[in-house]
């Protein structure tokens, strides 16, 4: 059995930051989890080195494109080395670069196959046509919607944001990929392969996008416009569209189209891959890539799994343009690698966006790691050294001592704790399979809490005073140590360094018949009681020193200021001008943001050109009319109370006319051209979920609402808004002068459909 996981290949025009690190950490965790199960795993990462943006970044920096790529690659390798994500530290197996000659061979092969193919509708999959777009002569480049200013008067051309001069509408010969013929085949693929696009909410978005109709894709540029790229086979006047080139890295890296690579890794052996991507590039992976592969007759990937984006503490997407990215130098200087890994996977609910704040990172390090796992480990080991001569004691309480042990309140039935941990192990494994790392960690910490409590309740320091309670004391210490052994194995993929440290301190690093690291044990095969009595523990050392918050925050601020003032000017210069650099500040291509984003593309780029800049979506800030008051929220128009207080009284019978129900938000998305509205599907305990429109889009990210319990007016007459029927209304408080909605919610567990009265 083999397993193949990939990260996106990162653009070689800007330097790595937390966003890139996060994807690497997730992929690394997945790879380690698979390897731990004895599955031969290949983990690929790398850089995307072609295209106009890299050409330009190179020009600005006075480098050749290859030198520019080398420069950025060095930084990525520095990151993978510093954060122990490289091969030496058990991380990636290969760092792919699209400027490698073997990649050219493989991409050309894929193109040739596609070019020979017929679409499912019997047309040529690739054909020659004309690309039409807005061109800026001084920039010598086509401009996408976010790169030009719309004209003040209708009919006039837009203007370049850099030069403020009018753009020319020009057209250029280009090859097109007949994507429009693949919609049915793609829908059939999503339908027949549940889990092909994950999480499910992303699958729904992709499906909705494809259902909306697909436009053919321009897949080449004239060499005179873009020269840094793979030439189109048999037509060197054309350079391949950079996404065609980039996506293909996933197969060329392991041997597609090149025998040497095939021998070194093996396309036959490892394909299909699980592609881990940020939701910003979901469309390319879940729509374009499968279509290219269909045309070329290559097997589809195993899955496309999209994670969310890191936002700053104010909830803005991290972007170089906003200057709110988290600097890797700052991170590595103040935090241990495992604390960062833990934080990233714990704090970000996989698939949803997450906020990053140094204070939160410090708090979690101190509470969950220093006081949590670290403290459990050090107190257990210290007591073993103090009360058991540094040897793992026996966990058995003999018959004649059972009663005595019971009197101290210690549960004499060892299966109570082993059963608890086995159950937790099963849950953690399931969470790993579902990429629910946050839940896996929550469950693990329930184990930490449980054992901490066992120790505090048993008071080993008291037991140690009574010779008759020696066995009880030993059993408590054994259970704590055995739990630590299990936690090492379960947490290894997420915290490889700290778990190895605990493993070694438990004396397992060189114990006979035991793998030297927790990497060598499949969690499924863990058996309670396999920690051998008599094992000599190692030296007890602190794992996660507590961080002095005020001091560290001060240092971070200082470091950020200095870095902003000097060190990273190169980075900033590249990023500011790069058309790609704003991608993280744009609406994501995935979430609830997808419908507007994708429809923007359809309207403005339709049948035209999909360059790499196409990945930068136009902001759908189209003017819109105010939604009808009742759609804003109950409080703004419909509620009886007003800001001034209760204006009139109602009878209880009036109130009972309102059917208020508990609902759970199953999905949430934005609506094209309506930047105030969110379209929700809500389960209110009926057979079919309700579709509800809510005027809260300016205050809530769709992701924030998923899974949230809300109060719904269930018997409000359905009404249509913007072409969507709203079958109810959610309740929200109206706060402040601008009437900011704050959704009413429940702090306790309530079933969907429960009535509010
Ligand atoms: N070169 C393309 C990908 C081609 S794959 C065939 C590209 N590169 S990129 O440098 O812009 O990297 C995008 C990826 O970096 C995201 O999909 C995500 O994996 C990661 N991230 C970049 N910023 C991020 C956040 N703010 N948050 C989380 N991940 C982010 O797109």
Short mmCIF file of C-alpha atoms and ligand atoms in Angstrom, two decimals, residues 8-11 17 19-20 22-23 48 243 246-247 249-250 277-278 280-281 285 307-310 318 580 583-584, ligand 1:
data_model
loop_
_atom_site.label_atom_id
_atom_site.label_comp_id
_atom_site.label_asym_id
_atom_site.label_seq_id
_atom_site.Cartn_x
_atom_site.Cartn_y
_atom_site.Cartn_z
CA UNK A 8 0.61 23.42 -3.69
CA UNK A 9 3.84 24.49 -5.29
CA UNK A 10 4.43 28.02 -4.09
CA UNK A 11 5.05 30.98 -6.35
CA UNK A 17 5.01 33.19 5.57
CA UNK A 19 0.15 30.60 5.37
CA UNK A 20 2.68 28.50 3.48
CA UNK A 22 0.54 26.00 7.72
CA UNK A 23 -0.03 23.95 4.55
CA UNK A 48 5.92 27.18 -9.13
CA UNK A 243 -1.54 26.59 -14.26
CA UNK A 246 2.05 23.97 -12.44
CA UNK A 247 -0.69 21.42 -11.79
CA UNK A 249 4.06 18.99 -11.36
CA UNK A 250 2.12 16.51 -9.25
CA UNK A 277 -4.53 23.02 -0.99
CA UNK A 278 -5.72 26.31 0.44
CA UNK A 280 -7.93 30.03 -2.55
CA UNK A 281 -6.87 27.64 -5.28
CA UNK A 285 -7.47 21.71 -8.46
CA UNK A 307 -8.05 24.14 4.16
CA UNK A 308 -9.04 27.63 5.24
CA UNK A 309 -7.02 30.82 5.38
CA UNK A 310 -5.22 32.45 8.24
CA UNK A 318 -3.30 37.66 5.81
CA UNK A 580 -0.52 37.65 -7.39
CA UNK A 583 -4.52 36.85 -3.57
CA UNK A 584 -4.91 36.29 0.11
N1 LIG B 1 1.54 28.53 -7.34
C1 LIG B 1 0.19 28.43 -6.95
C2 LIG B 1 -0.18 26.99 -6.65
C3 LIG B 1 0.06 26.02 -7.76
S1 LIG B 1 -0.28 24.39 -7.27
C4 LIG B 1 -0.21 23.52 -8.65
C5 LIG B 1 -0.06 29.28 -5.71
N2 LIG B 1 1.01 29.61 -4.97
S2 LIG B 1 0.99 30.50 -3.65
O1 LIG B 1 2.37 30.78 -3.35
O2 LIG B 1 0.13 31.62 -3.77
O3 LIG B 1 0.51 29.55 -2.52
C6 LIG B 1 -0.86 29.41 -2.24
C7 LIG B 1 -1.01 28.42 -1.12
O4 LIG B 1 -0.23 28.81 0.02
C8 LIG B 1 -2.42 28.33 -0.59
O5 LIG B 1 -3.23 27.49 -1.36
C9 LIG B 1 -2.16 27.78 0.79
O6 LIG B 1 -1.82 26.43 0.68
C10 LIG B 1 -0.93 28.57 1.22
N3 LIG B 1 -1.30 29.86 1.80
C11 LIG B 1 -0.89 31.09 1.40
N4 LIG B 1 -1.46 32.03 2.22
C12 LIG B 1 -2.23 31.44 3.15
C13 LIG B 1 -2.98 31.90 4.26
N5 LIG B 1 -3.11 33.16 4.57
N6 LIG B 1 -3.56 30.95 5.04
C14 LIG B 1 -3.44 29.61 4.78
N7 LIG B 1 -2.75 29.16 3.73
C15 LIG B 1 -2.18 30.04 2.87
O7 LIG B 1 -1.20 29.59 -5.45
#
